[in-house]
Structure formats: C-alpha cells, structure tokens
XYZ file of C-alpha atoms in Angstrom:
582
model
C 0.037 0.090 -0.118
C 2.704 2.456 0.975
C 4.080 2.553 -2.660
C 0.310 3.928 -3.346
C -0.010 6.248 -1.266
C 3.240 9.007 -0.981
C 3.805 11.072 2.105
C 2.993 14.867 1.201
C 5.788 16.056 3.676
C 8.868 15.690 2.541
C 10.662 15.725 5.578
C 14.291 13.918 5.942
C 14.346 10.746 7.723
C 16.900 9.344 9.929
C 18.793 6.256 9.560
C 16.627 3.273 10.691
C 19.625 1.671 12.847
C 20.351 3.551 16.129
C 23.788 2.753 17.723
C 24.159 4.871 20.708
C 24.525 2.544 23.808
C 21.910 3.064 25.522
C 19.488 1.353 23.684
C 21.090 -1.966 23.423
C 18.691 -3.615 25.330
C 15.010 -3.502 25.724
C 15.180 -3.185 29.605
C 13.229 -0.548 31.012
C 15.011 3.245 30.987
C 14.285 6.373 31.749
C 11.551 8.185 29.223
C 12.257 8.732 26.145
C 13.099 12.742 25.090
C 10.329 14.332 23.350
C 11.394 15.689 19.788
C 8.481 18.438 20.170
C 8.719 21.408 22.349
C 7.289 20.947 25.587
C 4.079 23.055 24.567
C 2.865 20.341 21.949
C 1.981 16.897 23.537
C 3.864 13.367 21.912
C 1.604 12.197 19.419
C 3.416 8.852 20.283
C 3.065 9.295 24.229
C 1.668 5.903 25.169
C -0.413 7.629 28.065
C -2.070 9.426 25.609
C -3.611 7.317 22.838
C -6.108 8.130 20.613
C -9.476 7.903 22.272
C -11.844 7.075 19.113
C -11.858 5.918 15.707
C -12.009 9.480 14.211
C -9.222 10.153 16.712
C -7.056 7.597 15.314
C -7.841 7.836 11.618
C -6.749 11.411 12.521
C -3.536 10.449 14.353
C -2.580 8.095 11.324
C -3.037 11.234 8.969
C -1.286 13.694 10.779
C 1.499 11.921 12.144
C 2.548 9.255 9.342
C 0.432 11.358 6.700
C -1.453 8.609 5.377
C -4.929 8.556 4.397
C -6.705 5.198 4.954
C -10.110 4.106 3.300
C -13.116 4.311 5.264
C -15.592 3.830 3.022
C -16.418 0.377 0.997
C -18.100 0.855 -2.132
C -18.766 -2.981 -2.482
C -22.005 -3.376 -0.372
C -21.485 -6.097 2.821
C -17.791 -5.382 2.403
C -15.607 -3.524 4.830
C -13.247 -1.087 4.796
C -9.660 -0.807 5.187
C -9.718 1.298 8.595
C -12.198 -0.914 9.551
C -9.535 -3.386 10.333
C -7.137 -0.950 11.986
C -10.016 -0.147 14.780
C -10.794 -3.535 15.091
C -6.807 -4.264 15.678
C -6.462 -1.075 17.731
C -9.449 -0.833 19.704
C -9.518 -4.902 20.191
C -13.200 -4.715 19.256
C -14.427 -2.652 21.815
C -14.956 0.368 19.734
C -15.610 -0.856 15.848
C -15.461 1.514 13.250
C -19.058 0.980 11.943
C -22.275 -0.480 13.800
C -22.625 -4.101 13.579
C -18.956 -5.047 13.714
C -18.236 -8.422 15.880
C -16.524 -7.656 18.828
C -14.332 -10.905 19.180
C -10.682 -9.640 19.127
C -9.495 -12.310 16.055
C -10.153 -11.529 12.940
C -9.452 -12.527 9.347
C -8.840 -9.879 6.376
C -9.489 -11.319 3.104
C -8.759 -8.588 0.511
C -7.585 -8.154 -3.225
C -4.066 -8.666 -4.698
C -2.721 -4.718 -3.893
C -5.229 -4.293 -1.539
C -2.677 -3.371 1.270
C -3.058 -6.333 3.798
C 0.901 -6.643 4.482
C 0.869 -2.348 4.960
C -1.943 -2.333 7.583
C -0.904 -5.671 9.076
C 2.379 -3.398 10.004
C 0.509 -0.585 10.704
C -1.807 -2.302 12.907
C 1.487 -3.696 14.619
C 3.142 -0.112 14.857
C 0.053 1.051 16.662
C 0.543 -1.627 19.185
C 4.002 -1.231 20.072
C 3.792 2.692 20.520
C 0.431 2.954 22.440
C 0.450 -0.766 24.412
C 3.435 -1.011 26.428
C 4.859 -4.135 27.346
C 2.875 -5.642 24.029
C 4.493 -8.217 22.083
C 3.776 -8.911 18.441
C 5.263 -11.873 16.559
C 4.478 -12.017 12.509
C 4.123 -15.174 10.866
C 4.955 -14.424 7.183
C 3.252 -17.018 4.394
C 6.849 -16.352 2.895
C 10.607 -14.970 3.339
C 9.437 -12.253 0.537
C 6.204 -10.889 2.800
C 8.342 -11.140 5.950
C 10.821 -9.190 4.549
C 8.007 -6.515 3.480
C 6.164 -6.493 6.726
C 10.201 -5.399 8.410
C 10.637 -2.714 5.608
C 7.562 -1.104 6.119
C 7.541 -1.105 9.723
C 11.163 0.224 9.437
C 9.845 3.261 7.040
C 6.970 3.915 9.732
C 9.733 4.167 12.234
C 11.948 6.437 10.218
C 9.147 8.800 9.707
C 10.319 12.663 11.219
C 7.568 12.657 13.548
C 8.680 9.255 15.014
C 12.692 10.130 14.872
C 12.528 10.377 18.721
C 11.338 6.911 19.176
C 14.345 5.086 20.595
C 14.588 1.672 18.962
C 16.626 -1.500 18.416
C 16.679 -3.307 14.804
C 17.928 -6.391 14.102
C 17.410 -8.805 10.942
C 14.080 -10.019 12.285
C 13.358 -8.094 15.434
C 11.874 -4.392 16.049
C 12.362 -3.528 19.848
C 11.120 0.210 21.133
C 12.919 1.167 24.113
C 11.418 2.095 27.229
C 7.998 0.774 26.110
C 8.776 -2.791 26.453
C 7.062 -3.604 23.060
C 8.854 -5.157 20.604
C 7.747 -7.453 17.000
C 9.553 -10.717 15.650
C 8.978 -11.666 12.125
C 9.191 -15.498 12.100
C 8.818 -18.315 9.189
C 5.574 -20.122 9.018
C 7.074 -22.933 10.997
C 6.220 -25.650 13.537
C 9.789 -24.783 15.488
C 9.061 -20.630 15.428
C 4.983 -21.496 16.867
C 5.825 -23.570 19.660
C 6.946 -22.079 22.637
C 5.983 -18.718 21.432
C 4.029 -16.654 24.506
C 2.688 -12.926 22.670
C -0.110 -10.795 22.912
C -0.610 -10.578 18.657
C 0.023 -13.128 16.170
C -0.433 -11.771 12.878
C -0.238 -14.115 9.885
C 0.529 -12.495 7.035
C -0.672 -14.577 3.581
C -2.246 -17.631 5.577
C -3.021 -19.293 2.110
C 0.185 -20.114 1.964
C 0.429 -21.424 5.348
C 0.764 -25.733 6.406
C -2.463 -26.604 8.146
C -0.376 -28.127 10.749
C 1.094 -24.545 11.342
C -1.870 -22.612 11.295
C -3.301 -25.375 14.021
C -0.666 -24.747 16.013
C -0.234 -20.970 15.754
C -3.668 -20.766 17.497
C -2.056 -21.678 20.833
C -0.013 -18.961 21.094
C -1.681 -15.994 22.836
C -2.179 -14.302 26.171
C -3.617 -11.473 27.565
C -1.516 -8.898 29.908
C -3.250 -5.875 31.975
C -2.651 -2.781 31.156
C -3.639 0.887 32.644
C -7.399 1.641 32.019
C -7.218 2.446 28.038
C -9.590 2.994 25.224
C -9.584 -0.867 24.815
C -9.709 -1.709 28.426
C -7.850 -3.213 30.976
C -6.449 -5.667 29.405
C -4.639 -6.117 26.494
C -5.874 -9.284 24.649
C -4.788 -12.090 23.045
C -5.631 -12.461 19.822
C -4.760 -14.194 16.375
C -5.278 -12.229 13.206
C -5.143 -13.992 9.535
C -4.260 -11.941 6.655
C -4.379 -13.006 3.091
C -6.021 -12.869 -0.440
C -7.270 -16.342 -1.310
C -4.800 -17.947 -4.141
C -6.164 -21.833 -3.318
C -9.997 -22.734 -3.635
C -9.547 -25.216 -0.854
C -6.884 -23.841 0.918
C -6.364 -22.295 4.979
C -8.251 -19.423 3.968
C -11.222 -20.818 2.107
C -11.979 -23.234 5.292
C -11.684 -19.910 7.517
C -14.049 -18.089 5.574
C -15.914 -20.275 3.511
C -17.890 -19.390 0.838
C -20.084 -16.167 1.455
C -22.463 -17.090 -1.216
C -23.875 -20.293 0.239
C -23.558 -18.684 4.041
C -25.649 -16.204 2.649
C -27.739 -17.652 0.676
C -28.815 -19.916 2.565
C -29.478 -17.626 6.023
C -31.964 -15.270 3.447
C -34.349 -18.627 3.414
C -34.843 -17.781 7.083
C -34.383 -21.717 8.029
C -37.186 -23.841 8.263
C -38.629 -26.358 11.077
C -36.713 -29.155 8.992
C -33.430 -28.064 9.282
C -31.261 -26.115 11.737
C -30.010 -22.717 10.669
C -26.180 -23.572 9.769
C -23.310 -22.517 12.536
C -21.061 -19.664 11.565
C -17.723 -20.977 10.317
C -15.915 -19.120 12.932
C -15.873 -17.165 15.451
C -13.360 -14.510 13.992
C -14.698 -11.026 12.605
C -14.228 -11.031 8.897
C -13.027 -8.011 7.316
C -13.462 -8.442 3.204
C -12.407 -5.384 0.593
C -12.027 -5.278 -2.744
C -10.186 -3.191 -5.254
C -13.419 -0.819 -5.487
C -13.138 -0.309 -2.083
C -9.643 0.907 -1.771
C -10.322 3.054 -4.994
C -9.170 6.625 -4.696
C -11.936 9.692 -4.876
C -13.139 9.618 -8.836
C -12.766 12.940 -10.352
C -14.561 14.682 -13.353
C -11.619 13.350 -15.485
C -13.348 10.194 -15.605
C -16.932 9.708 -16.884
C -19.213 7.086 -15.772
C -20.516 6.747 -19.197
C -17.498 5.076 -20.832
C -15.642 3.986 -17.676
C -15.447 -0.187 -18.021
C -15.774 0.059 -14.144
C -19.397 1.129 -13.782
C -21.119 -2.094 -13.575
C -19.346 -2.391 -10.158
C -18.728 1.089 -9.024
C -22.486 2.236 -10.325
C -20.572 6.228 -9.704
C -19.910 5.660 -5.842
C -16.066 6.466 -6.299
C -17.192 10.009 -6.950
C -19.321 10.562 -4.119
C -16.705 9.133 -1.773
C -15.135 12.370 0.292
C -11.090 12.778 -0.881
C -10.376 12.666 2.447
C -12.040 8.642 3.369
C -10.860 7.264 -0.158
C -8.204 4.732 -1.282
C -4.850 4.621 -2.986
C -5.778 2.609 -5.837
C -5.526 5.304 -8.822
C -9.295 4.696 -11.159
C -6.756 4.610 -13.951
C -4.485 1.156 -12.768
C -8.101 -0.103 -11.674
C -9.250 0.355 -15.613
C -6.188 -1.235 -16.699
C -6.555 -4.331 -14.494
C -9.854 -5.105 -15.284
C -8.962 -5.408 -18.870
C -5.857 -7.651 -18.405
C -7.961 -10.340 -17.041
C -10.981 -12.557 -17.566
C -14.091 -12.496 -15.227
C -13.038 -14.877 -12.928
C -10.035 -13.603 -11.763
C -11.507 -10.389 -11.376
C -14.615 -11.384 -9.178
C -12.439 -13.884 -7.186
C -9.070 -11.947 -6.690
C -9.547 -8.567 -7.647
C -13.043 -7.827 -6.163
C -13.012 -10.150 -3.641
C -16.758 -11.321 -4.375
C -16.434 -15.267 -4.613
C -13.297 -17.481 -3.356
C -11.797 -19.131 -6.839
C -13.554 -21.753 -8.327
C -10.593 -22.943 -10.508
C -10.413 -26.550 -9.335
C -14.072 -27.472 -8.639
C -15.765 -29.998 -10.263
C -19.270 -27.889 -10.619
C -17.932 -24.179 -11.245
C -21.640 -23.708 -13.058
C -23.294 -24.191 -9.311
C -24.137 -20.491 -8.077
C -26.298 -20.146 -4.934
C -27.549 -17.086 -6.258
C -28.877 -18.750 -9.501
C -29.522 -22.744 -8.211
C -30.915 -21.958 -4.862
C -34.451 -21.932 -3.850
C -36.803 -20.922 -0.663
C -40.087 -22.228 -0.905
C -41.667 -23.992 1.785
C -40.548 -27.704 0.417
C -44.022 -29.133 0.158
C -45.398 -32.003 -2.359
C -47.266 -29.183 -4.666
C -45.175 -25.876 -4.623
C -42.100 -24.984 -6.223
C -41.812 -21.130 -5.772
C -43.410 -18.719 -3.903
C -45.377 -17.511 -6.792
C -46.153 -20.541 -8.649
C -47.607 -23.601 -7.582
C -47.604 -26.603 -10.130
C -47.494 -30.000 -9.056
C -44.434 -32.373 -9.473
C -45.045 -34.880 -12.274
C -43.189 -37.250 -9.850
C -40.552 -37.742 -7.348
C -36.968 -39.049 -7.506
C -34.025 -40.325 -4.568
C -30.851 -40.906 -4.506
C -28.507 -42.528 -2.434
C -24.873 -42.900 -1.484
C -24.128 -45.808 1.400
C -21.593 -45.618 3.964
C -20.812 -45.637 7.501
C -17.836 -44.704 8.814
C -18.144 -42.088 5.653
C -20.952 -40.054 5.542
C -24.467 -41.721 3.942
C -26.422 -39.221 2.210
C -30.075 -39.902 1.041
C -31.597 -37.483 -1.467
C -35.042 -36.246 -2.472
C -36.488 -34.321 -5.617
C -39.847 -33.550 -7.446
C -39.549 -33.431 -11.355
C -41.696 -31.064 -12.821
C -43.386 -31.937 -16.832
C -40.959 -29.325 -17.817
C -37.901 -31.887 -16.854
C -36.516 -29.394 -13.546
C -35.196 -31.198 -10.867
C -35.912 -30.000 -7.771
C -33.804 -31.152 -4.861
C -36.709 -31.202 -1.613
C -34.706 -32.796 1.458
C -31.498 -34.113 2.560
C -30.765 -36.904 4.928
C -26.791 -36.956 5.977
C -25.329 -39.056 8.709
C -22.563 -41.093 9.610
C -22.283 -44.573 11.546
C -26.191 -45.320 10.788
C -27.334 -48.910 9.528
C -29.049 -48.604 6.429
C -32.695 -48.771 8.097
C -32.293 -45.431 9.642
C -32.638 -44.044 5.993
C -35.408 -46.283 5.516
C -36.971 -44.865 8.394
C -36.371 -41.056 7.247
C -37.753 -41.863 3.762
C -40.679 -43.421 5.203
C -41.082 -40.201 7.457
C -40.990 -38.021 4.289
C -43.909 -40.086 2.792
C -45.869 -39.542 5.889
C -45.596 -35.921 5.452
C -47.342 -36.076 1.946
C -44.347 -35.393 -0.175
C -44.492 -38.397 -2.386
C -46.592 -41.502 -2.311
C -45.449 -45.376 -3.429
C -47.187 -46.815 -6.858
C -49.526 -48.697 -5.281
C -51.173 -45.875 -3.031
C -53.668 -43.282 -3.922
C -53.324 -39.580 -3.473
C -53.042 -36.398 -4.286
C -48.846 -36.658 -3.930
C -46.584 -37.351 -6.673
C -45.083 -40.783 -6.566
C -41.972 -41.800 -6.001
C -40.839 -43.447 -9.088
C -37.226 -44.783 -8.330
C -33.959 -44.567 -6.015
C -31.048 -44.358 -7.814
C -27.907 -46.297 -6.012
C -24.348 -46.934 -6.894
C -24.339 -50.186 -8.102
C -21.725 -51.422 -5.634
C -24.736 -51.327 -2.979
C -25.883 -54.652 -4.774
C -23.194 -56.490 -3.208
C -23.777 -58.879 -0.259
C -21.972 -58.380 2.916
C -20.019 -61.118 4.116
C -21.500 -61.545 8.121
C -25.056 -61.671 6.845
C -25.488 -62.205 3.135
C -27.730 -58.929 2.849
C -26.933 -56.255 0.391
C -26.790 -52.498 1.484
C -29.849 -51.509 -0.491
C -31.944 -54.692 0.592
C -34.001 -52.723 3.308
C -35.504 -50.395 0.657
C -36.402 -53.481 -1.404
C -37.892 -54.797 1.757
C -39.811 -51.777 2.062
C -41.023 -51.920 -1.489
C -39.188 -49.032 -2.963
C -38.160 -49.221 -6.538
C -34.390 -49.609 -7.021
C -32.143 -48.084 -10.152
C -28.387 -48.469 -10.971
C -26.621 -48.563 -13.638
C -22.617 -48.407 -14.247
C -21.154 -45.901 -16.461
C -17.926 -43.563 -15.718
C -18.043 -41.084 -13.019
C -17.631 -38.720 -15.723
C -20.953 -39.310 -17.506
C -22.470 -38.983 -14.584
C -20.690 -35.109 -13.895
C -21.479 -34.509 -17.335
C -25.145 -34.673 -16.587
C -25.302 -32.587 -13.521
C -23.184 -29.966 -15.057
C -25.557 -29.909 -18.121
C -28.342 -29.128 -15.578
C -26.376 -26.494 -13.500
C -26.194 -24.632 -16.953
C -27.270 -25.824 -20.096
C -26.440 -25.156 -23.280
C -30.026 -26.440 -24.462
C -33.286 -27.438 -22.654
C -31.242 -30.705 -21.091
C -32.361 -33.960 -21.519
C -36.101 -35.398 -21.988
C -37.239 -31.493 -23.307
C -37.863 -29.994 -26.361
C -36.804 -26.485 -24.833
C -34.280 -24.720 -26.526
C -33.528 -22.208 -23.248
C -30.451 -22.360 -21.353
C -32.141 -21.547 -18.011
C -31.076 -24.194 -15.247
C -32.933 -27.413 -14.900
C -31.244 -27.868 -11.234
C -32.313 -26.389 -8.007
C -31.493 -27.116 -4.441
C -33.784 -26.104 -1.677
C -31.925 -23.445 0.692
C -32.323 -25.938 3.748
C -30.000 -28.796 2.304
C -27.050 -27.078 3.738
C -24.641 -29.975 3.248
C -25.286 -30.699 -0.488
C -24.960 -26.926 -1.231
C -21.438 -27.148 0.567
C -20.526 -30.089 -1.068
C -21.352 -28.826 -4.704
C -19.383 -25.753 -3.707
C -16.287 -27.378 -2.671
C -16.193 -30.649 -4.252
C -12.831 -30.648 -6.213
C -10.267 -32.422 -8.496
C -7.208 -33.213 -6.374
C -4.699 -29.884 -6.596
C -1.318 -31.693 -7.116
C -2.764 -34.248 -9.819
C -3.734 -31.675 -12.591
C -4.465 -34.117 -15.151
C -6.959 -36.283 -13.334
C -10.299 -36.481 -14.111
C -11.039 -38.628 -10.521
C -12.290 -35.664 -7.873
C -10.894 -35.705 -4.798
C -12.425 -38.078 -2.134
C -11.856 -35.423 0.872
C -15.612 -36.241 2.143
C -17.274 -33.519 0.221
C -18.229 -36.255 -2.767
C -21.091 -38.464 -1.120
C -23.897 -35.616 -1.182
C -22.559 -35.278 -4.948
C -22.554 -38.943 -5.594
C -25.999 -39.159 -4.643
C -27.265 -36.405 -6.987
C -25.060 -38.037 -9.786
C -26.737 -41.334 -9.083
C -30.281 -40.473 -9.074
C -29.819 -37.337 -12.082
C -28.130 -40.251 -13.842
C -31.031 -43.045 -13.776
C -33.301 -40.219 -14.463
C -31.750 -38.837 -17.945
C -29.676 -41.664 -18.863
C -31.692 -44.790 -17.896
C -30.751 -48.350 -18.199
C -31.964 -49.960 -21.455
C -32.351 -53.336 -22.188
C -31.478 -54.632 -25.878
C -32.021 -58.322 -27.494
C -30.018 -59.506 -29.669
C -30.557 -62.393 -32.081
C -27.575 -64.902 -32.219
C -28.746 -67.379 -35.228
C -26.537 -67.951 -37.655
C-alpha cells in the first residue's frame, strides 16, 4: 500500500539503525526525550493514545501522512480502516455499527489491497501505545516477512517518530522504554511452538501448512494494562491476513463461501433443518479493489468507464479524505487484462476461486430456492404439482451416508427437496427417514392413492447390490424390503458429472425436453445445506492437474447421491435383445 500512498511532507528521515549504546537492550530506561516543544504533546506518548476511531484516523493522517480508506463501495464489504480500528481498539470500538467484537479477525482482501501494509501499521500502533505488548508476525514466505520488516522501518524513519528509540535487527524491532517488540518469524512448527505473545499476525495465511496454522492458535495470552480505550487488558488475539489463492486452502476453510452462507441464511431456515452455524468466531473484514479506490474526479466519465458495472458512480461520492489509494486508471487497466473469474475472485473478492471445482457452474444465487419444500409448491408465486419424485442414495458407514429426495416437473426441472446425511448409522435409519417424508405427503408409493406425486425410483451406486460377508444381505436390501423401487447402472464417473453440469448450466433445454432455453434445470432447496456445501467444495486433486477423478475428501458423498439420482433419470438403463442365429 505504501507504494501507492505517498507522504505529503518532504521531511528528512534518519537512519533506521540506532547505534547509541543506551538502547542496546529492551530493559526499561528513562523516558524518551521528546522531539517536540513542551507545549506540543508527543503524538506517540503511550499514556495519550487516540480515544476514538475518528481520533485514530486523524492521528494516522497527521503523524504518518497517510489517508486510509473509510468507506467501502461494495455492499457487505468493509473498509481497510475498519480492520485498523478493530486491531487497535481490540473490538471494543468498531469503526461502523454491526461489527463483531471478538478480538480475533480475518482480513480477506484483493491483491494490492494493502494487507501487509495495514498489518504493519496495526503492529506499529500496538508497539507505540501498548507498553509491554509482544507481537509476532508469521509470514507465509520470506518475501512477505521482508516486506513487513521494511514497512515497519519506514514508519519509524518518519520525522515525527525520529525521537522514538528503537533497536533493530534483521528479524526483530524493539521500542526501548516501552518494553514492546515485534519479531518476524517463518511459518513453521519450530517458530510457533513455545511462543507466548499478545498479538499474532499471520500474513498470507493461504500459503501456510495446515498443521502450522493449527499450532498457531495456541500461542497468545492476555496481559493487564492501565485503563485504556480498549479496556484494562491487552487481549491475546490471532489475525489472519491473506488473499484467497487456493480454492481449498486455509483461507477457504476459514471464510467459507459467503454466497453459500448468505443464500442459506436468506431462506430464514425451516423447522426441518437447523440454521447453519458460523464457520468461525473471528471477525471477517473483506474488501476488494473498488473499496480502496481513490476519489473519482470529473476526469473520468461514468458513461465510458469499464468499472461502472461494479462502481455505479459511487467512487465520485466518496470524500477524498475517506477514499483509498488505488488509482482509477490502474484499476481500469487491471480489469481489461483478466477474465471475469479472476477479476471477481482475486480483485473484487466477491467469491472464492472455483478453478479446481467439479461444478464451477453451481451458483447459490441462481440454483437455490426458498419456498416451503412441500409436495405441491416449487416457488413463492406458483404452485404446479410435481409430475413425480425421485431419490438418490450414497451408502457409507464410517464415511457419510447421504439420501436425497427431489421432485421433477412436467418441464423436466429437478428440485431437490430434502437431504439426510449421517455417519455411522445403518441403512434402516435412512429407510425410516424416507418413510417419514412419505408420511409428510412429499410423495406416495405407486400402489397408494392420493394427490402426492409417485416416487419412481431410488438411484444408487451399483456397488450397493454387493452382499455383506456377515449376513449375506446387500446394503440396498432394506429399501427393497420396504417396497421401494431401486435403479442403478454402471457408467464412468465423468458421464454422471456431465449430466449434473448440464442441468446446472445447460446449453439447451436438457435431457427429455424440447425446450431450447439455457435456463438451469436443477435447483436445491436452501435447507439442504450439506449438499450446497458439497457442490461448492467438490474438487479435483490440486497435485494431479491431469486427473479426471474428483478428490475424495468427504465432499463427494452428497454429490455422488445427486449423480446417481440424475444418471438414472436422464440416462436410464436400457435392455437390448440380440439375435445370435447364424
């Protein structure tokens, strides 16, 4: 960020290395001499920290000559200053109403969004105003660690901070007299274990080994402090700052897919399924390129601007002192160089990258529906009956077993109504759940009268017909005993995947129809949260880019049940008779 925001004052900066022997250790010494006259208070006096977000913003502008963006342009995003407020006031004074107050935080921002710069600025504020505070920075790469070290030295070189005594080594910077220090560590088990600090900032978490990230959660501790704007305690916290390089890396697991979470919560939940729990107790700060855009002047016309679809002219309404550091010209150039997927995921941070996913066409904003999952209604404003129902089953025991129920309209559209996902339960439990759905009126058996649609079949993996060694009974036998019709067919996994993808984003109306529209033919009820998550995260192995077999990491079971169901609907088994007579 510093390369984009130039200090407005041309003051001479001292050398960052202080060789005075009086600052050779971190031990408490006499108070630092003030560079200002006695009539002007020291802006870095730890007994006089900024008391409010406005005061903090003014301190950064007056002391360091930087303007930090305060107004996000994308709905539901945060501004970079929101994160600084959270870090400095430790969640007790959010910059904007509605921000959570947990001390731990996640910063998901675009490339060039100033994450490293802001993490270093938050560290400087901790060192200056929180005596005794110990900060450790885990860097995802040597280059990231070096950049943070250079940023911090650059801050301390500012003329307004030249009086602050410091001791600088290649990896550590300590402020003498304040008993505060920061050390930059490599992201390794050796660096993390044994560390006990107040603040742990993890830069580029997406490059971390998962075991290192797990070990990093146990290194912080709080310490008491005199009454301050953040209370009487310097709270221990772990911060994660990163772009989202990898579709299934640490940041994906921390953040989840915001489209999935917001779409599922929009349904309001139903009595049949609990509302999904938050993925993380941490406060999420997400901003993209538009949120760090400079104030747009009359030099740029909205009528011809490539950014207008995203900006809608809001950059012209942002006050210059609340705008960001990214120039409009640079933003336009970057957009014109990349495709929509890269632009949306890496620069706007609208959604995680889906580059390795099996079903990149799946979009919760398009494929979810929120009407009551009853037998006759498929939408809030229309109520045609389903022509019939179908089901799909993926068997497991130690791994997850998944049962899906769906309705099919006369137009061939498939609406997934219910899911039943369990580990370590016998097949009879799934039969009992299917019977319960029948009793609710979602479907009826072919031999039963009534208005509910008929359940035509349950699509399964052919392996479900194999008999067990212990009792000689197959996994599917309990369904047959309950008079359910079973369908299965052997096929390559790629065929089933192609059928599902064709329904998510058809190039034509889809199998069994004469409709030439390209509207989706597969919809998932918002209560089917496990299926939604699996469709989002089902992916090919990253270390085998040539592989056509998806990774079996637990997100395959619900997708397999869906695949078996649609495979037996769109590609039913056909028997052929042949004449072998000579």
